[in-house]
Amino acid sequence: MTQSLDQIPVATLKGVGPKVAEKLAKVGVISIQDVLFHLPMRYQDRSRVTPLASVQVGVEAVIEGEIKGCSVVMGRRRSLVCKIQDRTGLATLRFFHFTASQKNNLTTGDRLRCFGEARRGASGIEFYHPEYQLIDSAYTIDQPEQLTPVYPSTEGMHQAGWRKLVKQALTMLGPQQLREWLPRDIGPIATTSLAEAIRFLHHPPVDADMTLLAAGQHPIQQRLAFEELMAHHLSLLQLRNIAQQQPAPRLNMQGELLPRFLDGLPFALTNAQQKVQNEILTDIASELPMLRLVQGDVGSGKTVIAAIAACAAISSDYQVAIMAPTEILAEQHLHNFSNWFTPLGVKVGWLSGRVKGKKRQDQLKLISSGEAKVIVGTHALFQEEVHFAKLGLAIIDEQHRFGVHQRLALREKGAHLGRYPHQLIMTATPIPRTLAMSAYADLDCSIIDELPPGRTPVNTVVMANNKRDAVIERIRESCRDGRQAYWVCTLIEESDQLQAQAAEDTYAELTKQLNGLAVGLVHGRLKAQEKADIMARFKAHELQLLVATTVIEVGVDVPNASLMIIENPERLGLAQLHQLRGRVGRGSVASHCVLMYQTPLSKQGKERLLAMRQSNDGFYIAEKDLELRGPGEVLGTRQTGLMQFKVADLSRDSSLLEPVKQAAEELVSRHPECIEGVVTRWLPEATRYGHA
Ligand code: ADP
Ligand code: MG
């Protein structure tokens, strides 16, 4: 048998030196097999010439015609314009970058063949920077017999380069070479072998259905998408498997802690909270480590549930760690958990990057001695210097599907006498069902599908910022009626400093315009104590209007605040907007949220704000966000390569997810020996969930 294609390095191909190999490695292409699985993202039909009269705007086409004239035109931008004509009509080729020799070579009367996308230009149908070739009567140009693939690329790699690599790799692909990892009785029956499918997708015949291909709905694409989704799913199941190999401590609710905790709450749990609480308590009473995701809309009361789980750990004499992705979120948890647990005689520890020097040493000691039972913190909790005495439960508040490696690290840290902590993951915002099914396949999922009583839906209006004065007037009225309002300033920059500056400017302006109202300001640059003071004054109604950056996204709870203005909402993701908006609508009066956008607004921007206006349901909004921005953005993993697919598309292929899940489970139980092969074929090492 010949050497298997995943063992042959890509450097054995012609044209691949160390430099190119490095570039290829960046996109996960290491072996010949990886080249074969680097599939086109779309196709061009260069197989036939389109008559000029039939060219359609927005469609790529090969055209051919006689040069009627060529000149440099001075317009808004200087350009070289070349007119060509065939029997059916005329078209204009336009070049904004061109050389003198290029101009000289385009001689009137010569014939030209071009490829490009038609658009509507100043002179009718135009092609900007088309590829072109003079048709010399002595030569004929090869007309391809297949559709031309366009590959996803990386800097420094051209399409021609990819095509050459693929061509070579395909000659090495024998019919038996790609092992079918999925047994025939699992998943849909494949009528095409893997090798044929790969060959087809690199070079579909010209009569292949372009519409299906473009939509990713071709049966051959669907066959591969199924396998790819399987690979992702299986890799998450592997992760789960690793985490469940060692036992966890049994955490039983004992003694008076829980009743006392519940007594202290000013409300009763909702039915949904009770249901989720029971699911968690059942899990952690067992030695099989819990891996559970709790989802719920903003304000559905996830934190209380986390605290109840903590009660079980504490009463079983174990520690609980609560980790949040940002300092502000962590502070908010610290605030809640201290308020709840300190009066019950449970010591709460605190560790973040900002805790330094002697204070840090003290906290580290509290953690390692076991004196602190509840430990709240940021990523600082994984640092080497942190030693837990006896960690029974790790609660992780995630903004995104980021924390796989961190989660594993926290688990390692918690190892105590051969037992590993249970894990409870909470999402800060709802995740679309399809995404949850695939991105969190390693976790059991609980959903808090009910809001506490007494919330009134927020009425959302969308308006342009030329209505600013009217909006400001509305704040005055609302405050005169005894209500309070937020004004949220947004910036795209991550910089705390710029954000703070923007908020300060707005604060100055509003203080002036709303002369007579008590206005406050919070932003991320303030010290924790200053922030807390301002928030306390707002809560006590000493302040009527609070100007803020998105720091108030989390944890602010002032039921009397019933109006929120969000400036430039088009800059934020829908999930973040929804989270912000969740700060109002907490009392019994009708609340309003004004999304005051900067004109002009893009079409997508408009659609996104419309989704906000249409619905207060975080799950609906998350689905919309997925549709409009794609999974990488929604999960925040675009940079990390997680959840990136070669063929599959989570929104488009959502109907495959349920069968994929079933097939994956079957494979695990009946053919575990096939898992590794499928996973490594589709997922480059660097993005494997279970790998560091
Ligand atoms: P999220 O799910 O967004 O994290 P929180 O846990 O912060 O929500 O809860 C939001 C607010 O609702 C908090 O002020 C919390 O005290 C309150 N809350 C939680 N559960 C209930 C309930 N069952 N009844 C009334 N209020 C509740
Ligand atoms: Mg929360």
PDB file of C-alpha atoms in Angstrom, residues 403-619:
ATOM      1  CA  GLY A 403     -12.670  28.721  27.565  1.00  0.00           C
ATOM      2  CA  VAL A 404     -11.975  25.153  26.533  1.00  0.00           C
ATOM      3  CA  HIS A 405      -8.312  25.137  27.461  1.00  0.00           C
ATOM      4  CA  GLN A 406      -8.904  27.318  30.448  1.00  0.00           C
ATOM      5  CA  ARG A 407     -11.637  25.033  31.591  1.00  0.00           C
ATOM      6  CA  LEU A 408      -9.339  22.053  31.350  1.00  0.00           C
ATOM      7  CA  ALA A 409      -6.719  23.984  33.261  1.00  0.00           C
ATOM      8  CA  LEU A 410      -9.130  24.876  36.028  1.00  0.00           C
ATOM      9  CA  ARG A 411     -10.096  21.235  36.229  1.00  0.00           C
ATOM     10  CA  GLU A 412      -6.453  20.175  36.593  1.00  0.00           C
ATOM     11  CA  LYS A 413      -6.013  22.719  39.331  1.00  0.00           C
ATOM     12  CA  GLY A 414      -8.908  21.312  41.221  1.00  0.00           C
ATOM     13  CA  ALA A 415      -7.543  17.781  41.325  1.00  0.00           C
ATOM     14  CA  HIS A 416      -7.726  16.539  44.885  1.00  0.00           C
ATOM     15  CA  LEU A 417      -7.061  12.955  45.914  1.00  0.00           C
ATOM     16  CA  GLY A 418      -7.811  11.734  42.388  1.00  0.00           C
ATOM     17  CA  ARG A 419     -11.063  13.616  42.102  1.00  0.00           C
ATOM     18  CA  TYR A 420     -11.762  16.468  39.732  1.00  0.00           C
ATOM     19  CA  PRO A 421     -14.260  19.300  40.167  1.00  0.00           C
ATOM     20  CA  HIS A 422     -17.670  19.421  38.556  1.00  0.00           C
ATOM     21  CA  GLN A 423     -18.093  22.129  35.950  1.00  0.00           C
ATOM     22  CA  LEU A 424     -20.989  24.481  35.502  1.00  0.00           C
ATOM     23  CA  ILE A 425     -20.833  26.815  32.534  1.00  0.00           C
ATOM     24  CA  MET A 426     -23.146  29.785  32.344  1.00  0.00           C
ATOM     25  CA  THR A 427     -23.533  31.824  29.210  1.00  0.00           C
ATOM     26  CA  ALA A 428     -23.753  35.561  29.548  1.00  0.00           C
ATOM     27  CA  THR A 429     -26.192  35.683  26.649  1.00  0.00           C
ATOM     28  CA  PRO A 430     -28.404  33.167  24.915  1.00  0.00           C
ATOM     29  CA  ILE A 431     -26.866  31.091  22.137  1.00  0.00           C
ATOM     30  CA  PRO A 432     -28.886  30.081  19.087  1.00  0.00           C
ATOM     31  CA  ARG A 433     -30.047  26.505  19.351  1.00  0.00           C
ATOM     32  CA  THR A 434     -28.113  25.337  16.313  1.00  0.00           C
ATOM     33  CA  LEU A 435     -24.907  26.839  17.636  1.00  0.00           C
ATOM     34  CA  ALA A 436     -25.409  25.433  21.089  1.00  0.00           C
ATOM     35  CA  MET A 437     -25.972  22.003  19.601  1.00  0.00           C
ATOM     36  CA  SER A 438     -22.675  22.073  17.791  1.00  0.00           C
ATOM     37  CA  ALA A 439     -20.402  24.428  19.708  1.00  0.00           C
ATOM     38  CA  TYR A 440     -21.346  23.044  23.112  1.00  0.00           C
ATOM     39  CA  ALA A 441     -21.815  19.404  22.182  1.00  0.00           C
ATOM     40  CA  ASP A 442     -19.548  18.413  25.058  1.00  0.00           C
ATOM     41  CA  LEU A 443     -21.979  19.799  27.607  1.00  0.00           C
ATOM     42  CA  ASP A 444     -25.427  18.922  28.869  1.00  0.00           C
ATOM     43  CA  CYS A 445     -27.674  21.902  28.492  1.00  0.00           C
ATOM     44  CA  SER A 446     -30.191  23.453  30.878  1.00  0.00           C
ATOM     45  CA  ILE A 447     -32.350  26.361  29.836  1.00  0.00           C
ATOM     46  CA  ILE A 448     -34.013  28.856  32.143  1.00  0.00           C
ATOM     47  CA  ASP A 449     -36.878  29.614  29.825  1.00  0.00           C
ATOM     48  CA  GLU A 450     -38.865  31.993  31.985  1.00  0.00           C
ATOM     49  CA  LEU A 451     -38.235  35.464  33.358  1.00  0.00           C
ATOM     50  CA  PRO A 452     -39.027  36.379  36.966  1.00  0.00           C
ATOM     51  CA  PRO A 453     -42.489  37.890  37.308  1.00  0.00           C
ATOM     52  CA  GLY A 454     -43.077  41.632  37.231  1.00  0.00           C
ATOM     53  CA  ARG A 455     -40.907  42.470  34.247  1.00  0.00           C
ATOM     54  CA  THR A 456     -42.491  44.635  31.594  1.00  0.00           C
ATOM     55  CA  PRO A 457     -41.352  44.252  28.018  1.00  0.00           C
ATOM     56  CA  VAL A 458     -39.173  47.094  26.803  1.00  0.00           C
ATOM     57  CA  ASN A 459     -40.491  49.164  23.944  1.00  0.00           C
ATOM     58  CA  THR A 460     -37.626  49.772  21.536  1.00  0.00           C
ATOM     59  CA  VAL A 461     -37.502  52.601  19.021  1.00  0.00           C
ATOM     60  CA  VAL A 462     -34.899  53.155  16.346  1.00  0.00           C
ATOM     61  CA  MET A 463     -34.068  56.709  15.275  1.00  0.00           C
ATOM     62  CA  ALA A 464     -31.387  58.706  13.559  1.00  0.00           C
ATOM     63  CA  ASN A 465     -29.160  60.952  15.623  1.00  0.00           C
ATOM     64  CA  ASN A 466     -30.502  64.094  13.975  1.00  0.00           C
ATOM     65  CA  LYS A 467     -33.370  63.700  16.463  1.00  0.00           C
ATOM     66  CA  ARG A 468     -30.941  64.088  19.314  1.00  0.00           C
ATOM     67  CA  ASP A 469     -32.600  67.192  20.757  1.00  0.00           C
ATOM     68  CA  ALA A 470     -35.994  65.527  20.849  1.00  0.00           C
ATOM     69  CA  VAL A 471     -34.459  62.560  22.614  1.00  0.00           C
ATOM     70  CA  ILE A 472     -32.852  64.794  25.200  1.00  0.00           C
ATOM     71  CA  GLU A 473     -36.201  66.479  25.770  1.00  0.00           C
ATOM     72  CA  ARG A 474     -37.719  63.092  26.361  1.00  0.00           C
ATOM     73  CA  ILE A 475     -35.171  62.377  29.083  1.00  0.00           C
ATOM     74  CA  ARG A 476     -36.155  65.616  30.799  1.00  0.00           C
ATOM     75  CA  GLU A 477     -39.841  64.661  30.751  1.00  0.00           C
ATOM     76  CA  SER A 478     -39.213  61.169  31.964  1.00  0.00           C
ATOM     77  CA  CYS A 479     -37.063  62.392  34.850  1.00  0.00           C
ATOM     78  CA  ARG A 480     -39.667  65.029  35.711  1.00  0.00           C
ATOM     79  CA  ASP A 481     -42.148  62.176  36.071  1.00  0.00           C
ATOM     80  CA  GLY A 482     -39.889  60.618  38.675  1.00  0.00           C
ATOM     81  CA  ARG A 483     -38.170  58.108  36.425  1.00  0.00           C
ATOM     82  CA  GLN A 484     -34.482  57.613  35.779  1.00  0.00           C
ATOM     83  CA  ALA A 485     -32.565  57.116  32.557  1.00  0.00           C
ATOM     84  CA  TYR A 486     -29.334  55.717  31.132  1.00  0.00           C
ATOM     85  CA  TRP A 487     -27.366  57.194  28.290  1.00  0.00           C
ATOM     86  CA  VAL A 488     -24.940  54.661  26.873  1.00  0.00           C
ATOM     87  CA  CYS A 489     -21.955  55.788  24.804  1.00  0.00           C
ATOM     88  CA  THR A 490     -20.376  53.233  22.511  1.00  0.00           C
ATOM     89  CA  LEU A 491     -17.066  53.150  20.745  1.00  0.00           C
ATOM     90  CA  ILE A 492     -15.610  50.442  18.587  1.00  0.00           C
ATOM     91  CA  GLU A 493     -12.178  50.805  20.138  1.00  0.00           C
ATOM     92  CA  GLU A 494     -11.432  48.483  22.981  1.00  0.00           C
ATOM     93  CA  SER A 495      -9.462  51.192  24.670  1.00  0.00           C
ATOM     94  CA  ASP A 496     -10.833  52.089  28.086  1.00  0.00           C
ATOM     95  CA  GLN A 497      -9.286  55.473  27.750  1.00  0.00           C
ATOM     96  CA  LEU A 498     -11.009  56.461  24.511  1.00  0.00           C
ATOM     97  CA  GLN A 499     -14.290  55.113  25.765  1.00  0.00           C
ATOM     98  CA  ALA A 500     -13.961  57.078  28.956  1.00  0.00           C
ATOM     99  CA  GLN A 501     -13.157  60.194  26.956  1.00  0.00           C
ATOM    100  CA  ALA A 502     -16.245  59.806  24.770  1.00  0.00           C
ATOM    101  CA  ALA A 503     -18.410  59.322  27.823  1.00  0.00           C
ATOM    102  CA  GLU A 504     -16.903  62.358  29.516  1.00  0.00           C
ATOM    103  CA  ASP A 505     -17.639  64.543  26.484  1.00  0.00           C
ATOM    104  CA  THR A 506     -21.215  63.360  26.344  1.00  0.00           C
ATOM    105  CA  TYR A 507     -21.521  63.856  30.077  1.00  0.00           C
ATOM    106  CA  ALA A 508     -20.386  67.463  29.775  1.00  0.00           C
ATOM    107  CA  GLU A 509     -22.800  68.116  26.931  1.00  0.00           C
ATOM    108  CA  LEU A 510     -25.787  66.518  28.635  1.00  0.00           C
ATOM    109  CA  THR A 511     -25.118  68.203  31.948  1.00  0.00           C
ATOM    110  CA  LYS A 512     -25.293  71.490  30.127  1.00  0.00           C
ATOM    111  CA  GLN A 513     -28.391  70.711  28.082  1.00  0.00           C
ATOM    112  CA  LEU A 514     -30.234  69.080  30.946  1.00  0.00           C
ATOM    113  CA  ASN A 515     -29.461  71.830  33.370  1.00  0.00           C
ATOM    114  CA  GLY A 516     -31.291  71.089  36.617  1.00  0.00           C
ATOM    115  CA  LEU A 517     -31.099  67.310  36.416  1.00  0.00           C
ATOM    116  CA  ALA A 518     -28.638  65.360  38.532  1.00  0.00           C
ATOM    117  CA  VAL A 519     -26.375  63.590  36.075  1.00  0.00           C
ATOM    118  CA  GLY A 520     -23.727  60.978  36.894  1.00  0.00           C
ATOM    119  CA  LEU A 521     -20.979  59.319  34.908  1.00  0.00           C
ATOM    120  CA  VAL A 522     -19.473  55.821  35.035  1.00  0.00           C
ATOM    121  CA  HIS A 523     -16.823  54.245  32.884  1.00  0.00           C
ATOM    122  CA  GLY A 524     -14.177  51.568  33.090  1.00  0.00           C
ATOM    123  CA  ARG A 525     -11.390  53.917  34.115  1.00  0.00           C
ATOM    124  CA  LEU A 526     -12.919  54.683  37.471  1.00  0.00           C
ATOM    125  CA  LYS A 527     -11.723  52.878  40.568  1.00  0.00           C
ATOM    126  CA  ALA A 528     -14.015  50.120  41.785  1.00  0.00           C
ATOM    127  CA  GLN A 529     -14.988  52.216  44.789  1.00  0.00           C
ATOM    128  CA  GLU A 530     -15.820  55.291  42.683  1.00  0.00           C
ATOM    129  CA  LYS A 531     -17.918  53.166  40.365  1.00  0.00           C
ATOM    130  CA  ALA A 532     -19.718  51.603  43.286  1.00  0.00           C
ATOM    131  CA  ASP A 533     -20.413  55.042  44.799  1.00  0.00           C
ATOM    132  CA  ILE A 534     -21.936  56.397  41.612  1.00  0.00           C
ATOM    133  CA  MET A 535     -24.020  53.289  41.141  1.00  0.00           C
ATOM    134  CA  ALA A 536     -25.218  53.514  44.731  1.00  0.00           C
ATOM    135  CA  ARG A 537     -26.249  57.132  44.233  1.00  0.00           C
ATOM    136  CA  PHE A 538     -28.098  56.243  41.050  1.00  0.00           C
ATOM    137  CA  LYS A 539     -29.830  53.395  42.819  1.00  0.00           C
ATOM    138  CA  ALA A 540     -30.807  55.747  45.683  1.00  0.00           C
ATOM    139  CA  HIS A 541     -32.296  58.098  43.085  1.00  0.00           C
ATOM    140  CA  GLU A 542     -29.860  60.879  43.981  1.00  0.00           C
ATOM    141  CA  LEU A 543     -28.901  60.817  40.303  1.00  0.00           C
ATOM    142  CA  GLN A 544     -31.541  60.975  37.606  1.00  0.00           C
ATOM    143  CA  LEU A 545     -29.495  60.342  34.510  1.00  0.00           C
ATOM    144  CA  LEU A 546     -26.510  58.055  34.281  1.00  0.00           C
ATOM    145  CA  VAL A 547     -24.112  58.520  31.391  1.00  0.00           C
ATOM    146  CA  ALA A 548     -22.121  55.335  30.930  1.00  0.00           C
ATOM    147  CA  THR A 549     -19.952  53.272  28.674  1.00  0.00           C
ATOM    148  CA  THR A 550     -20.910  49.674  28.071  1.00  0.00           C
ATOM    149  CA  VAL A 551     -19.607  48.861  31.561  1.00  0.00           C
ATOM    150  CA  ILE A 552     -23.215  48.999  32.700  1.00  0.00           C
ATOM    151  CA  GLU A 553     -23.892  46.055  30.460  1.00  0.00           C
ATOM    152  CA  VAL A 554     -23.569  43.840  33.468  1.00  0.00           C
ATOM    153  CA  GLY A 555     -25.135  43.737  36.797  1.00  0.00           C
ATOM    154  CA  VAL A 556     -26.834  47.080  37.089  1.00  0.00           C
ATOM    155  CA  ASP A 557     -30.206  46.646  38.695  1.00  0.00           C
ATOM    156  CA  VAL A 558     -32.263  49.804  39.171  1.00  0.00           C
ATOM    157  CA  PRO A 559     -35.974  49.065  38.647  1.00  0.00           C
ATOM    158  CA  ASN A 560     -36.893  52.765  38.554  1.00  0.00           C
ATOM    159  CA  ALA A 561     -34.741  53.348  35.471  1.00  0.00           C
ATOM    160  CA  SER A 562     -37.160  53.046  32.588  1.00  0.00           C
ATOM    161  CA  LEU A 563     -35.466  54.827  29.719  1.00  0.00           C
ATOM    162  CA  MET A 564     -32.240  53.939  27.973  1.00  0.00           C
ATOM    163  CA  ILE A 565     -30.617  55.781  25.103  1.00  0.00           C
ATOM    164  CA  ILE A 566     -27.937  53.858  23.240  1.00  0.00           C
ATOM    165  CA  GLU A 567     -25.795  56.004  21.018  1.00  0.00           C
ATOM    166  CA  ASN A 568     -24.423  54.425  17.817  1.00  0.00           C
ATOM    167  CA  PRO A 569     -25.955  51.030  18.503  1.00  0.00           C
ATOM    168  CA  GLU A 570     -24.846  49.907  15.046  1.00  0.00           C
ATOM    169  CA  ARG A 571     -21.375  49.499  16.503  1.00  0.00           C
ATOM    170  CA  LEU A 572     -22.383  46.731  18.867  1.00  0.00           C
ATOM    171  CA  GLY A 573     -23.321  43.099  18.401  1.00  0.00           C
ATOM    172  CA  LEU A 574     -26.948  42.205  18.918  1.00  0.00           C
ATOM    173  CA  ALA A 575     -26.171  40.143  21.975  1.00  0.00           C
ATOM    174  CA  GLN A 576     -24.465  43.098  23.588  1.00  0.00           C
ATOM    175  CA  LEU A 577     -27.348  45.416  22.726  1.00  0.00           C
ATOM    176  CA  HIS A 578     -29.775  42.960  24.182  1.00  0.00           C
ATOM    177  CA  GLN A 579     -27.697  42.701  27.321  1.00  0.00           C
ATOM    178  CA  LEU A 580     -27.614  46.489  27.645  1.00  0.00           C
ATOM    179  CA  ARG A 581     -31.320  46.831  27.062  1.00  0.00           C
ATOM    180  CA  GLY A 582     -31.876  44.277  29.805  1.00  0.00           C
ATOM    181  CA  ARG A 583     -30.915  47.018  32.291  1.00  0.00           C
ATOM    182  CA  VAL A 584     -34.340  48.614  31.815  1.00  0.00           C
ATOM    183  CA  GLY A 585     -37.716  46.923  32.075  1.00  0.00           C
ATOM    184  CA  ARG A 586     -36.963  45.722  35.584  1.00  0.00           C
ATOM    185  CA  GLY A 587     -39.752  47.626  37.268  1.00  0.00           C
ATOM    186  CA  SER A 588     -43.483  47.738  36.780  1.00  0.00           C
ATOM    187  CA  VAL A 589     -43.710  50.837  34.555  1.00  0.00           C
ATOM    188  CA  ALA A 590     -43.393  50.651  30.791  1.00  0.00           C
ATOM    189  CA  SER A 591     -39.772  51.059  29.711  1.00  0.00           C
ATOM    190  CA  HIS A 592     -38.271  52.407  26.540  1.00  0.00           C
ATOM    191  CA  CYS A 593     -35.026  51.932  24.735  1.00  0.00           C
ATOM    192  CA  VAL A 594     -33.975  54.398  22.059  1.00  0.00           C
ATOM    193  CA  LEU A 595     -31.419  53.131  19.554  1.00  0.00           C
ATOM    194  CA  MET A 596     -30.011  56.348  18.159  1.00  0.00           C
ATOM    195  CA  TYR A 597     -27.942  55.496  15.133  1.00  0.00           C
ATOM    196  CA  GLN A 598     -25.483  57.460  13.090  1.00  0.00           C
ATOM    197  CA  THR A 599     -26.577  57.992   9.486  1.00  0.00           C
ATOM    198  CA  PRO A 600     -26.071  56.540   6.953  1.00  0.00           C
ATOM    199  CA  LEU A 601     -26.861  53.085   8.167  1.00  0.00           C
ATOM    200  CA  SER A 602     -25.859  50.020   6.112  1.00  0.00           C
ATOM    201  CA  LYS A 603     -28.527  47.580   4.998  1.00  0.00           C
ATOM    202  CA  GLN A 604     -27.269  44.991   7.424  1.00  0.00           C
ATOM    203  CA  GLY A 605     -27.106  47.588  10.168  1.00  0.00           C
ATOM    204  CA  LYS A 606     -30.731  48.437   9.524  1.00  0.00           C
ATOM    205  CA  GLU A 607     -31.771  44.798   9.670  1.00  0.00           C
ATOM    206  CA  ARG A 608     -29.970  44.285  12.934  1.00  0.00           C
ATOM    207  CA  LEU A 609     -31.582  47.265  14.632  1.00  0.00           C
ATOM    208  CA  LEU A 610     -34.928  46.150  13.270  1.00  0.00           C
ATOM    209  CA  ALA A 611     -34.447  42.771  14.922  1.00  0.00           C
ATOM    210  CA  MET A 612     -33.903  44.610  18.200  1.00  0.00           C
ATOM    211  CA  ARG A 613     -37.113  46.547  17.718  1.00  0.00           C
ATOM    212  CA  GLN A 614     -39.101  43.478  16.823  1.00  0.00           C
ATOM    213  CA  SER A 615     -38.245  41.321  19.758  1.00  0.00           C
ATOM    214  CA  ASN A 616     -37.298  41.210  23.418  1.00  0.00           C
ATOM    215  CA  ASP A 617     -36.495  37.529  23.216  1.00  0.00           C
ATOM    216  CA  GLY A 618     -32.778  36.922  23.569  1.00  0.00           C
ATOM    217  CA  PHE A 619     -32.961  33.584  21.776  1.00  0.00           C
TER     218      PHE A 619
END
